[in-house]
Amino acid sequence: MKYRFFLFFALSWLTVAGTQAQPQTSLAGHPRNPELRSTDPAFFKTAEALRIGDQVLLYQRTTGGWPKNIDMARPLSDDERAAIAAEKNRRNDSTTDNGATTLQMVYLARLYQATHETRFRDGFRRAVEYLLSGQYDNGGWPQFWPETHGYQWHITFNDDAMVNTMTLLRDIAQQREPYGNKLTDKQMRQRAMKAFERGVECILKTQIRCDGQLTVWCQQHDRNTYEPAPARAYELPSYCTQESASIVRLLMELPKPDERVKEAVHKAMAWFDKYKLTGLRVVRTGQWGSPDRDTRLVKDATAGPIWGRYYDLKYCEPYVCDRDGLPRRHLQDIGPERRNGYAWYGDRPASLYPLYEKWAGQHDPAHKVNISLTTKGANENGLIDMFRAPKKDMADFDAIVSPGERIQDAIEKAPAQPDKPFKIFIRKGTYGQKVIIDRPNIVLVGEQRDSTVIVLAETRETCAVNEYHGKPVGNGVIVLQEGADDCVISGLTVYNNYGTTVENTTRHQMAVYGRGTRTIILNSNIWADGNDALSLWAKEGGMYYHADLFLRCPGVDFLCPRGWCYATRCRFYGDGRAILWHDGRGDQQKKLVVTNSTFDAKRPTPLGRYHHDSQFYLMNCKLSDQILDENIQHAYVGRTAEEMAREGKVLDPCPWGQRTYYYGCAREGGDSGWLRNNLDKAPGSPEFHAITAQWTFDGQWDPEQRVRDLWYVLAY
C-alpha cells in the first residue's frame, strides 16, 4: 500500500465547514453577485445599474418573485433574453431560498431611489405582493410558491429564508432606507407589518420543546403540526444552530418584546451556551473548488467556541450527513462533495452573546441566564458524546452466528420467501466457508468489518459446491443465486485467497458473485487474489448499490457490474490490470456511477475498460499517479473483428461508443485532459449534484431509503 498516496487522499478530502453555506458560481444570494448587493448611491445612477435593473425585471416571474442561483447581472444575448422571457409565466421556481427575491427587491428599491423610474417601483411592489401572498395563516412561509412540491411546503427557516422575508417586510413597514420616498403606499406598509407580526407568532409556535423546555429551531417545520421536518436527504429533523441564531437576533430586535418573546430568547441562549463546542477549530487549506481543498476539525485549546450545524433530536449531539441521509459523527465518514460543499460547523451564535447581555439588561434582567464564551463546552464537560459509536441490539436480529458455526444454517432458518428482512448477525471471527444465499430479503451483518472474515480459496474449476437445492451454484465466497433479491451485506471481510494459497493465478476468483437484483453491499472489505472480485451479474439488468467498501484485487475488472450500479466512498487498490468494468448492453440507461472514491495501485494500472456497451460516471474521485494517465477504453481498442476471430474471440463494436463522464476528479501528478469535467456531454447534461443513487436507477429503486430503514442494525 502506498502511504504517500493515502496521505494525499487524507489531506485532500476532508471537509469544508464554516459559518455560511459555501460559495457557488452565480448563486443569487451570494457575494459573487456583487452588483446586486451594491449600496453605493453613485453606482445606481449609472447606465450599468439601469441595464442590470432591466435584466432583474426580465427575470421576475408573473408571480412577482424570482428564481434562485442565477447571475442576473451577467450581460445577455438576444437569444438568452428571449429564452428568459419565454419562462416569465413559470409558477414553480419563485422562491426566497438562497437570498432570491429579497436580494432583487433591495436592488430595485435602491435603483428607484436613485432614478425614480416607475418600472422599478412597480417591479418592487409586485414582489411585495408575492411575499404577502405566500404567507400561511399560521404566519410561516414555504420555500417556494405558488407551486410547491416535496419538502418545499414546510415552514422554511433554512438559509434564513423566512428571517430575510420578515426583515424586509418590517423595514418596508417602517420605511427604513431604501424603502421610503413613496416606494410603497400606506396600505401596503400596514399589510407588511401585519405579516411581520404573524411571522413572529409562527416563530414562537415552532420553537422546539424538549422535556417541556424551549430550545431552538429546526431548519424547517411542518406547516400543520409545527414539528421539525426533513428537507434534502442530508437535512434531517434536528436542532439547527445557524438558522436559530438568526431567529434569535430577529427576536432581540423587537422594540417591545412580550413575555413569550423574552422566554424564547432566554431559553434559546441557554441552549446555545449549554451545547457549544470548545477546544476545536475548523482548519481549511486549498482553494474552494480545487482538488486539494482540505478542511479538518482539529483540537485546539485556544479556539473560540463553535457549534455543529445540526444536533440530533435524541442525544442533542452534533452530526454530519451525506446525500444518503445517514447521520455520521466524523467528517471523514462522509464524501468530499458534501464535506466540502456544506457548512457543518460554525460560530454564528457567538455573535449573539454581547447582544444578549445588552438585551437582557434592558428588557428582562430578572430572568437573564448566565452564559459565557470562555467556559467549557458540552464536548469537554462530559454532557455529550460527540463521537458516539453506534450500538446494535441483538434482539433486532433473527439469527446470530458465532465462530465454529455455519452461516449457511442461519440462512436456512429464513422463510423461502421472507416478507420482511431476515437479519443475521455474524460475530467476530474467521469463517472458512462458502455462503450461498438462495432466497430474497436476507441481511448479513458482521460485528466488525476487519475482524469478521469469510475466506475461501476457489475458482470456477475448483468450486466444491456446484449445486444447492437443485440449482447450479457459481464461483465465489458469497454467492447470490438467481432470485436472491434485496440482499444486504455489511460489516464483513469477504476474501477469495486462491491466488496466494493454492495456485499463483489471477483467473476468476470471485469474492462476491450475484445473480440477484437490488443488492446492497456496505462497510466491507471485498478482496480477491484474481479477476472479478465483485461480480454482480443479474441476467436482466440488475441494480446494485455499494458504499464504504475497500476493494483490493491484483486481477482485472474487480468491480464489474452488469446493469445499473452506484458506488460511493469506496477505496480501490489494484495491481497493473484495469480496475473498473461495466456491461450495459440492452439499455442505453444502464450505467456504473462511482462517487467520492479513491483509486490507487501497486504499479501503473488502467482505471478501467469495457468489452460491451457501457456507461461510466466518476464524480469527485481521486486517482493516485499509479493510475495510468488514460481514459477508460475498449478492451480491444485497435483490434479488428478478423483478428479477434482468429483468436476465437468475438469483437463487440459497441455501437453507442465510448461513454465516460467525469466531474470534480483529479489525478495525482495531473492528467492529459481526459479527466476534465464533461457532464455537459452526458445524456441530459445532468448537474453534478443531481447524480445520485435514485438518478442512477432512473427512479426504479431507492437503495438509500432501504439502508435508512435498516440503519438500526446496519449502523457503522
XYZ file of C-alpha atoms in Angstrom:
716
model
C 0.000 0.000 0.000
C 1.330 3.415 -0.874
C 1.136 5.542 2.255
C 2.196 8.572 0.242
C -0.993 8.429 -1.770
C -3.252 7.849 1.179
C -1.695 10.829 2.922
C -2.535 12.782 -0.226
C -6.040 11.325 -0.015
C -6.487 12.281 3.612
C -5.245 15.819 3.101
C -7.351 16.495 0.032
C -10.672 15.054 1.105
C -11.568 16.455 4.486
C -14.478 18.811 4.564
C -15.292 22.452 4.445
C -17.170 23.691 7.469
C -17.838 27.330 8.069
C -20.437 29.728 9.281
C -22.040 30.134 5.879
C -23.008 27.802 3.061
C -20.042 27.512 0.734
C -19.839 29.787 -2.317
C -21.060 28.568 -5.649
C -20.857 30.220 -9.022
C -23.778 32.557 -9.698
C -25.768 31.999 -6.534
C -28.375 34.731 -6.452
C -27.785 35.359 -2.777
C -24.031 35.058 -2.661
C -21.397 37.808 -2.626
C -20.188 36.568 -6.024
C -23.155 38.560 -7.310
C -21.728 41.863 -6.006
C -23.566 44.223 -8.338
C -26.934 43.312 -6.850
C -25.529 43.917 -3.372
C -24.104 47.353 -4.046
C -25.016 50.164 -1.643
C -23.096 52.892 -3.461
C -25.567 55.674 -4.439
C -23.302 56.746 -7.294
C -23.463 53.291 -8.876
C -27.256 53.382 -9.101
C -27.083 56.470 -11.288
C -25.009 54.706 -13.952
C -26.110 53.112 -17.205
C -24.748 49.817 -15.931
C -27.098 49.915 -12.940
C -30.048 50.548 -15.249
C -29.013 47.675 -17.517
C -28.853 45.311 -14.578
C -32.172 46.612 -13.238
C -33.909 45.896 -16.518
C -32.449 42.386 -16.509
C -33.686 41.873 -12.963
C -37.174 42.824 -14.173
C -36.782 40.459 -17.100
C -36.108 37.575 -14.721
C -39.069 38.481 -12.487
C -41.866 35.940 -12.880
C -45.502 36.938 -13.230
C -45.850 35.619 -9.690
C -43.810 38.626 -8.570
C -40.898 36.513 -7.329
C -37.601 35.359 -8.774
C -35.829 32.024 -9.250
C -32.564 31.317 -7.433
C -28.949 30.541 -8.349
C -28.801 32.869 -11.351
C -26.309 35.642 -12.040
C -28.787 38.297 -13.116
C -26.102 40.923 -13.726
C -24.335 38.991 -16.491
C -24.872 40.597 -19.929
C -27.308 38.595 -22.055
C -27.538 37.893 -25.744
C -30.799 38.449 -27.622
C -31.413 34.709 -27.695
C -30.880 34.450 -23.952
C -33.265 37.315 -23.315
C -35.890 35.653 -25.457
C -35.469 32.369 -23.589
C -35.854 34.118 -20.210
C -38.944 35.982 -21.394
C -40.451 32.684 -22.521
C -40.296 31.435 -18.912
C -41.987 34.503 -17.466
C -45.151 32.613 -16.534
C -43.457 29.814 -14.596
C -45.109 29.273 -11.226
C -42.834 26.647 -9.696
C -39.466 28.388 -9.346
C -40.216 31.616 -7.473
C -38.503 31.400 -4.090
C -36.840 33.152 -1.170
C -34.210 30.415 -0.892
C -30.520 31.373 -1.223
C -31.462 35.053 -0.937
C -33.575 35.025 -4.082
C -36.397 37.602 -4.385
C -35.316 39.612 -1.315
C -31.966 40.378 -2.967
C -33.624 41.560 -6.169
C -36.108 43.645 -4.175
C -33.364 45.512 -2.334
C -31.651 46.252 -5.655
C -34.845 47.572 -7.253
C -35.546 49.736 -4.200
C -32.099 51.341 -4.378
C -32.397 51.806 -8.114
C -35.789 53.503 -7.744
C -34.458 55.863 -5.095
C -31.663 56.877 -7.464
C -33.689 57.150 -10.684
C -37.397 57.479 -9.727
C -38.143 55.243 -12.718
C -41.632 53.843 -12.072
C -40.898 50.464 -13.686
C -38.517 49.680 -10.854
C -41.052 50.780 -8.224
C -43.753 48.690 -9.889
C -41.495 45.636 -10.024
C -40.742 46.099 -6.332
C -44.432 46.338 -5.447
C -45.221 43.182 -7.401
C -42.566 41.460 -5.322
C -44.108 42.728 -2.064
C -47.394 41.230 -3.177
C -45.567 37.996 -3.893
C -44.146 37.866 -0.359
C -47.513 38.642 1.200
C -49.265 36.037 -0.948
C -47.034 33.238 0.275
C -47.653 33.574 3.996
C -49.605 30.772 5.628
C -52.438 31.543 8.012
C -50.131 30.434 10.831
C -47.599 33.126 9.894
C -44.969 30.960 8.218
C -43.688 30.907 4.659
C -42.810 27.949 2.438
C -39.578 27.779 0.469
C -41.231 28.028 -2.963
C -44.691 29.155 -4.027
C -47.260 29.348 -5.527
C -46.496 25.833 -6.806
C -44.567 23.630 -4.371
C -43.553 20.011 -4.177
C -41.981 17.733 -1.588
C -40.384 19.463 1.362
C -40.843 22.923 -0.182
C -44.187 23.388 1.541
C -42.649 23.248 5.035
C -42.269 26.446 7.042
C -38.737 27.313 5.959
C -36.090 28.951 8.120
C -33.350 27.283 6.067
C -30.669 29.672 4.799
C -32.564 32.446 6.632
C -35.312 32.472 4.003
C -38.096 33.385 6.421
C -35.955 35.739 8.510
C -34.879 37.599 5.349
C -38.509 37.890 4.281
C -39.645 39.156 7.680
C -36.784 41.611 7.977
C -37.586 43.081 4.571
C -41.297 43.412 5.351
C -40.531 45.082 8.688
C -38.157 47.541 7.041
C -40.746 48.316 4.364
C -43.393 48.948 7.018
C -41.071 51.291 8.910
C -39.832 52.926 5.686
C -36.237 52.287 6.570
C -33.672 53.106 3.913
C -34.028 52.371 0.979
C -37.798 51.810 1.288
C -39.048 55.389 1.705
C -39.907 58.102 -0.830
C -43.276 56.628 -1.902
C -41.804 53.279 -2.884
C -44.890 51.774 -1.224
C -48.239 53.146 -0.086
C -49.666 53.233 3.434
C -51.915 50.213 2.950
C -49.037 48.067 1.679
C -46.905 49.111 4.651
C -49.675 48.201 7.071
C -50.057 44.785 5.439
C -46.300 44.288 5.608
C -46.226 44.970 9.362
C -49.155 42.661 9.972
C -47.348 39.911 8.051
C -44.219 40.525 10.141
C -46.169 40.219 13.382
C -47.784 36.975 12.218
C -44.301 35.719 11.353
C -43.207 36.347 14.938
C -46.174 34.288 16.134
C -45.084 31.440 13.857
C -41.542 31.601 15.219
C -42.853 31.248 18.759
C -45.084 28.325 17.780
C -42.256 26.391 16.128
C -39.595 26.680 18.830
C -38.746 23.090 19.763
C -39.609 21.854 23.243
C -37.640 19.060 24.902
C -38.890 17.702 28.220
C -41.118 20.739 28.460
C -38.281 23.230 27.960
C -37.920 25.569 24.996
C -34.744 25.080 22.970
C -34.035 26.312 19.413
C -35.449 25.685 15.940
C -35.126 23.274 13.027
C -34.373 24.484 9.506
C -37.922 23.668 8.530
C -41.118 22.810 10.388
C -44.307 21.047 9.369
C -46.859 23.706 8.454
C -49.657 21.846 10.267
C -48.019 20.323 13.349
C -45.074 22.771 13.699
C -42.816 19.761 14.359
C -39.248 19.649 12.957
C -39.369 18.372 9.394
C -36.858 16.983 6.850
C -35.769 18.681 3.647
C -32.975 17.418 1.417
C -31.580 13.968 2.213
C -28.805 15.390 4.417
C -31.087 17.927 6.153
C -32.748 15.839 8.834
C -35.123 16.987 11.573
C -32.666 18.492 14.064
C -31.750 21.315 16.351
C -30.264 23.762 13.819
C -27.876 26.402 15.136
C -27.232 28.616 12.120
C -30.848 29.458 11.387
C -31.721 29.575 15.096
C -29.077 32.236 15.686
C -30.653 34.435 13.007
C -34.098 33.912 14.539
C -32.880 34.913 17.999
C -31.217 38.011 16.580
C -34.500 38.994 14.934
C -36.435 38.466 18.187
C -33.955 40.623 20.081
C -34.618 43.438 17.591
C -38.279 43.675 18.633
C -38.701 47.039 20.399
C -41.297 45.817 22.921
C -40.875 42.059 23.463
C -43.720 40.386 25.353
C -43.218 37.629 27.922
C -43.316 34.875 25.275
C -40.584 36.539 23.242
C -38.479 37.056 26.348
C -38.779 33.405 27.309
C -37.966 32.305 23.744
C -34.756 34.354 23.749
C -33.650 33.317 27.245
C -34.196 29.617 26.557
C -32.521 29.701 23.157
C -29.454 31.450 24.576
C -29.304 28.937 27.434
C -29.382 26.136 24.835
C -26.639 27.728 22.749
C -24.443 28.036 25.811
C -25.165 24.515 27.023
C -24.328 22.869 23.690
C -21.421 24.961 22.452
C -18.285 23.033 21.450
C -14.885 24.070 22.730
C -11.278 23.087 22.145
C -11.966 22.554 18.444
C -11.092 24.535 15.362
C -12.056 24.244 11.712
C -8.876 24.339 9.609
C -9.067 24.924 5.869
C -6.380 24.760 3.220
C -6.520 24.885 -0.562
C -8.760 26.942 -2.776
C -12.512 26.474 -2.842
C -13.407 24.043 -5.611
C -9.842 22.828 -6.166
C -8.850 19.142 -5.863
C -6.542 19.924 -2.943
C -9.304 21.502 -0.867
C -8.895 20.350 2.728
C -10.939 21.123 5.818
C -10.464 19.397 9.148
C -11.916 19.607 12.599
C -8.881 19.613 14.880
C -8.227 20.014 18.580
C -7.133 23.488 19.644
C -7.308 24.582 23.271
C -7.065 28.250 22.232
C -10.004 28.196 19.808
C -13.221 30.055 20.481
C -16.480 28.102 20.739
C -18.184 26.679 17.701
C -21.455 24.843 17.162
C -22.442 21.939 14.980
C -24.854 22.931 12.269
C -27.123 20.064 13.298
C -27.733 18.346 16.640
C -29.777 15.158 16.638
C -33.120 15.154 18.412
C -32.330 12.043 20.507
C -28.995 12.840 22.162
C -28.650 16.521 21.243
C -25.225 15.776 19.762
C -23.747 17.197 16.547
C -23.648 15.100 13.414
C -22.821 15.350 9.720
C -24.615 13.697 6.839
C -24.014 12.674 3.236
C -26.559 12.632 0.437
C -27.563 9.136 1.558
C -29.342 10.699 4.546
C -27.423 8.709 7.179
C -26.172 10.723 10.177
C -22.475 10.274 10.995
C -20.253 11.608 13.754
C -16.976 12.154 11.893
C -16.389 14.422 8.926
C -14.228 11.790 7.265
C -17.212 9.421 7.236
C -18.973 11.404 4.525
C -17.827 12.011 0.962
C -15.859 15.092 -0.099
C -18.724 16.564 -2.107
C -20.896 17.096 0.971
C -17.969 17.584 3.306
C -16.640 20.264 1.021
C -19.961 21.729 -0.039
C -21.810 22.341 3.213
C -21.143 24.230 6.439
C -21.165 21.613 9.201
C -19.664 23.770 11.961
C -19.793 27.491 12.581
C -19.646 30.242 15.166
C -22.698 32.345 14.294
C -24.302 32.002 17.784
C -21.178 33.537 19.336
C -22.134 36.943 17.917
C -25.341 36.842 19.971
C -23.581 36.779 23.350
C -22.805 40.524 23.668
C -26.174 41.382 22.110
C -27.949 39.223 24.653
C -26.156 40.822 27.597
C -27.396 44.230 26.490
C -30.876 42.980 25.534
C -31.473 41.114 28.788
C -30.251 44.044 30.828
C -32.689 46.317 29.056
C -35.772 44.113 28.790
C -35.663 41.370 31.416
C -32.711 41.396 33.816
C -34.584 39.275 36.364
C -34.585 36.237 34.070
C -31.226 36.739 32.425
C -29.335 33.434 32.047
C -25.652 33.147 32.821
C -23.738 32.448 29.640
C -20.069 32.628 28.739
C -17.919 32.101 25.700
C -15.000 31.051 27.920
C -16.465 28.085 29.830
C -16.010 24.519 28.607
C -18.428 23.255 26.006
C -20.646 20.188 26.043
C -17.960 18.080 24.374
C -15.391 18.884 27.068
C -17.543 18.884 30.204
C -18.996 15.422 29.589
C -22.534 16.483 28.702
C -22.420 14.844 25.267
C -20.506 12.103 23.497
C -19.553 13.985 20.376
C -18.294 10.909 18.525
C -20.791 8.379 19.842
C -20.323 4.956 18.281
C -23.490 3.160 17.164
C -24.589 0.113 19.177
C -26.668 -2.785 17.944
C -29.358 -4.607 19.901
C -29.068 -8.361 19.409
C -32.838 -8.626 19.899
C -33.240 -6.958 16.494
C -31.677 -9.942 14.694
C -33.430 -13.124 13.612
C -30.289 -15.291 13.858
C -26.813 -14.949 15.380
C -23.766 -16.857 14.137
C -20.646 -17.396 16.264
C -17.224 -18.775 15.271
C -17.413 -22.509 14.668
C -20.996 -22.279 13.410
C -22.189 -22.290 9.811
C -23.571 -19.101 8.301
C -25.463 -21.331 5.897
C -27.501 -22.815 8.752
C -28.672 -19.321 9.712
C -29.749 -18.624 6.132
C -31.715 -21.865 6.124
C -33.755 -20.584 9.060
C -35.205 -17.835 6.876
C -38.514 -18.420 5.104
C -38.216 -19.306 1.437
C -39.892 -16.001 0.600
C -39.433 -13.638 3.569
C -41.986 -10.836 3.579
C -39.643 -8.744 5.727
C -35.845 -8.591 6.075
C -34.360 -11.684 7.730
C -31.450 -10.269 9.696
C -28.385 -12.375 10.532
C -25.632 -11.139 12.860
C -22.171 -12.680 12.441
C -19.849 -12.340 15.411
C -16.141 -11.558 15.083
C -14.085 -14.473 13.853
C -12.803 -16.233 10.749
C -15.277 -18.357 8.823
C -13.677 -20.647 6.239
C -16.858 -21.485 4.384
C -18.866 -20.776 1.273
C -22.092 -18.827 1.759
C -24.982 -19.378 -0.645
C -27.971 -17.055 -0.494
C -30.867 -18.575 -2.372
C -33.817 -16.527 -1.122
C -34.710 -12.823 -1.071
C -34.570 -10.274 1.736
C -31.514 -11.670 3.555
C -29.475 -9.176 5.596
C -25.952 -10.257 6.660
C -24.289 -8.006 9.252
C -20.793 -8.612 10.564
C -19.778 -7.417 14.008
C -16.724 -5.543 12.717
C -15.577 -5.398 9.110
C -11.877 -6.092 9.706
C -12.355 -8.919 12.195
C -15.416 -10.682 10.805
C -13.837 -12.593 7.928
C -15.356 -15.044 5.467
C -12.494 -16.588 3.492
C -12.342 -19.333 0.872
C -9.927 -20.373 -1.894
C -11.943 -21.122 -5.000
C -12.060 -20.769 -8.775
C -14.688 -21.815 -11.247
C -12.769 -25.021 -11.925
C -12.259 -25.885 -8.243
C -15.707 -24.938 -6.935
C -16.538 -27.546 -4.270
C -20.289 -26.865 -4.238
C -21.772 -26.989 -7.721
C -25.433 -27.397 -6.789
C -27.644 -26.175 -3.969
C -31.299 -27.070 -3.546
C -31.261 -28.477 -7.056
C -29.859 -25.371 -8.730
C -26.342 -24.746 -10.058
C -24.053 -22.614 -7.907
C -21.482 -20.129 -9.160
C -17.921 -19.417 -8.129
C -17.492 -17.179 -5.121
C -17.114 -16.924 -1.374
C -20.600 -15.414 -1.117
C -22.938 -16.397 -3.941
C -26.324 -14.798 -4.509
C -28.435 -17.183 -6.515
C -30.969 -16.031 -9.055
C -33.936 -14.746 -7.070
C -31.825 -13.746 -4.039
C -33.087 -10.201 -4.473
C -32.957 -7.360 -1.956
C -29.917 -8.783 -0.189
C -27.908 -6.508 2.133
C -24.327 -7.305 3.199
C -22.465 -5.113 5.705
C -19.560 -5.217 8.127
C -17.609 -8.114 6.610
C -14.303 -9.004 5.033
C -15.005 -11.348 2.130
C -11.783 -12.803 0.717
C -11.131 -15.298 -2.069
C -7.463 -16.161 -1.498
C -6.985 -18.896 -4.093
C -4.221 -16.976 -5.890
C -1.948 -16.857 -2.843
C -2.765 -20.110 -1.059
C -3.296 -22.663 -3.864
C -2.034 -21.506 -7.246
C -0.377 -18.336 -8.453
C -3.048 -17.307 -10.948
C -5.443 -14.416 -11.407
C -8.204 -16.232 -13.264
C -11.761 -15.721 -11.989
C -11.767 -15.702 -8.193
C -14.981 -14.036 -7.139
C -15.311 -12.826 -3.592
C -18.983 -11.978 -4.144
C -20.868 -13.325 -7.137
C -24.517 -12.490 -7.668
C -27.473 -13.176 -9.904
C -29.964 -11.285 -7.746
C -31.038 -7.687 -8.171
C -31.330 -4.744 -5.773
C -28.179 -5.894 -3.992
C -26.635 -3.629 -1.349
C -23.074 -4.100 -0.047
C -21.781 -1.667 2.587
C -18.923 -1.141 5.003
C -16.952 -4.187 3.861
C -13.616 -5.369 2.510
C -14.093 -7.215 -0.771
C -10.800 -8.879 -1.662
C -9.698 -11.438 -4.192
C -6.393 -12.760 -5.484
C -7.734 -12.972 -9.026
C -10.116 -11.391 -11.506
C -13.673 -10.166 -10.964
C -13.727 -9.810 -7.183
C -17.187 -8.210 -7.032
C -19.268 -9.657 -9.848
C -22.984 -8.873 -9.756
C -24.420 -10.232 -12.954
C -28.200 -10.415 -12.805
C -29.493 -11.752 -16.092
C -31.956 -8.943 -16.835
C -30.011 -5.852 -15.899
C -29.715 -5.905 -12.144
C -29.395 -2.940 -9.796
C -26.638 -2.715 -7.175
C -25.610 -0.202 -4.510
C -22.227 -0.052 -2.716
C -20.907 2.301 -0.047
C -17.757 2.432 2.072
C -16.044 -0.592 0.519
C -12.352 -1.411 0.254
C -11.901 -3.380 -2.967
C -8.480 -4.986 -3.468
C -7.529 -7.224 -6.348
C -4.418 -7.993 -8.440
C -6.620 -9.155 -11.294
C -8.723 -7.325 -13.830
C -12.278 -5.931 -13.684
C -12.672 -6.257 -9.954
C -15.758 -4.076 -9.861
C -17.652 -5.403 -12.847
C -21.435 -4.927 -12.680
C -23.910 -5.820 -15.384
C -26.801 -3.385 -15.387
C -27.047 -0.396 -13.057
C -24.580 0.222 -10.236
C -23.915 3.109 -7.838
C -20.793 3.054 -5.621
C -19.803 5.790 -3.199
C -16.996 6.412 -0.700
C -15.115 3.343 -1.906
C -11.386 2.677 -1.949
C -9.892 0.737 -4.863
C -6.434 -0.815 -4.874
C -5.246 -2.624 -7.999
C -2.098 -4.199 -9.374
C -1.477 -3.491 -13.037
C -4.782 -4.521 -14.600
C -7.922 -2.468 -15.264
C -9.994 -1.784 -12.161
C -13.488 -0.899 -13.431
C -15.629 -2.722 -15.972
C -19.259 -2.320 -16.942
C -21.701 -4.202 -19.140
C -24.621 -2.035 -20.171
C -25.929 -3.974 -23.113
C -29.612 -3.832 -23.949
C -30.499 -0.452 -22.447
C -28.798 2.897 -23.001
C -29.761 3.955 -19.462
C -27.609 1.305 -17.768
C -24.621 2.853 -16.031
C -21.867 2.485 -13.469
C -21.588 5.538 -11.212
C -18.668 5.928 -8.786
C -18.625 8.941 -6.477
C -16.356 10.270 -3.726
C -13.906 7.383 -4.092
C -10.146 6.820 -4.372
C -8.117 4.739 -6.812
C -4.566 3.536 -6.198
C -2.412 0.607 -7.322
C 0.790 -1.259 -6.587
C 2.126 -0.419 -10.068
C 0.857 1.505 -13.127
C -2.740 0.406 -13.666
C -5.561 1.363 -16.063
C -8.612 2.915 -14.454
C -10.991 0.713 -16.416
C -12.057 -0.929 -19.641
C -15.134 -2.377 -21.359
C -15.956 -5.115 -23.863
C -19.588 -4.231 -24.479
C -21.800 -1.165 -24.488
C -21.170 0.600 -21.219
C -21.554 3.953 -19.486
C -19.273 5.276 -16.716
C -19.724 8.289 -14.423
C -16.965 9.238 -11.972
C -17.770 12.074 -9.599
C -15.391 13.712 -7.109
C -12.902 10.845 -7.270
C -9.177 10.974 -6.546
C -6.622 8.954 -8.524
C -3.030 8.329 -7.473
C -0.218 8.674 -10.003
C -0.147 4.882 -10.266
C -3.410 5.089 -12.208
C -2.385 5.491 -15.835
C -2.974 8.826 -17.485
C -5.517 7.438 -19.931
C -9.273 7.238 -20.275
C -11.384 4.131 -19.811
C -11.446 2.488 -23.211
C -12.483 -0.594 -25.159
C -10.518 -3.661 -24.066
C -9.732 -4.452 -27.714
C -9.168 -0.946 -28.993
C -7.405 -1.040 -32.337
C -8.230 -4.713 -32.967
C -10.317 -5.901 -35.915
C -13.072 -8.494 -35.889
C -10.965 -10.705 -38.151
C -8.001 -10.612 -35.776
C -10.251 -11.455 -32.856
C -11.898 -14.307 -34.715
C -8.510 -15.927 -35.358
C -8.057 -15.999 -31.575
C -11.511 -17.479 -31.034
C -12.913 -14.222 -29.677
C -15.782 -12.013 -30.769
C -15.357 -8.266 -31.093
C -18.374 -6.302 -29.876
C -18.179 -2.979 -31.769
C -20.199 -1.189 -29.042
C -22.432 0.955 -31.300
C -23.140 3.510 -28.546
C -19.436 4.326 -28.436
C -17.228 5.441 -25.592
C -19.353 6.958 -22.815
C -17.182 8.090 -19.908
C -18.136 11.166 -17.909
C -16.281 12.962 -15.115
C -16.836 15.743 -12.628
C -14.547 17.040 -9.898
C -11.990 14.258 -10.362
C -8.229 14.698 -10.019
C -5.171 12.550 -10.664
C -2.049 12.975 -8.555
C 0.518 14.487 -10.925
C -2.122 15.752 -13.349
C -3.706 14.299 -16.458
C -3.592 14.865 -20.193
C -7.130 16.256 -20.366
C -9.358 13.194 -20.405
C -10.314 13.663 -16.737
C -11.743 17.161 -17.168
C -15.375 17.875 -16.340
C -17.596 16.800 -19.220
C -21.078 16.241 -17.799
C -22.382 18.635 -20.427
C -21.643 15.866 -22.946
C -23.623 13.243 -20.982
C -27.241 12.451 -21.906
C -29.428 15.197 -20.483
C -26.372 17.208 -19.328
C -27.022 16.467 -15.626
C -25.711 18.751 -12.893
C -23.143 17.071 -10.634
C -25.404 17.262 -7.567
C -28.213 15.555 -9.475
C -26.158 12.391 -9.982
C -27.498 10.442 -7.038
C -28.426 6.828 -6.405
C -32.031 7.428 -7.392
C -30.892 9.162 -10.579
C -28.638 6.198 -11.359
C -31.559 3.793 -11.127
C -33.920 6.072 -13.047
C -36.239 6.244 -10.039
C -36.890 2.494 -10.142
C -35.176 1.846 -6.795
C -34.193 3.870 -3.738
C -31.451 1.819 -2.039
C -30.570 4.600 0.373
C -34.100 4.547 1.773
C -33.702 0.816 2.364
C -30.412 1.458 4.157
C -32.076 4.139 6.278
C -34.886 1.733 7.133
C -32.312 -0.853 8.281
C -29.883 1.577 9.888
C -30.763 0.342 13.368
C -28.997 -2.945 12.514
C -26.514 -1.692 9.894
C -25.148 1.425 11.635
C -21.371 1.703 11.492
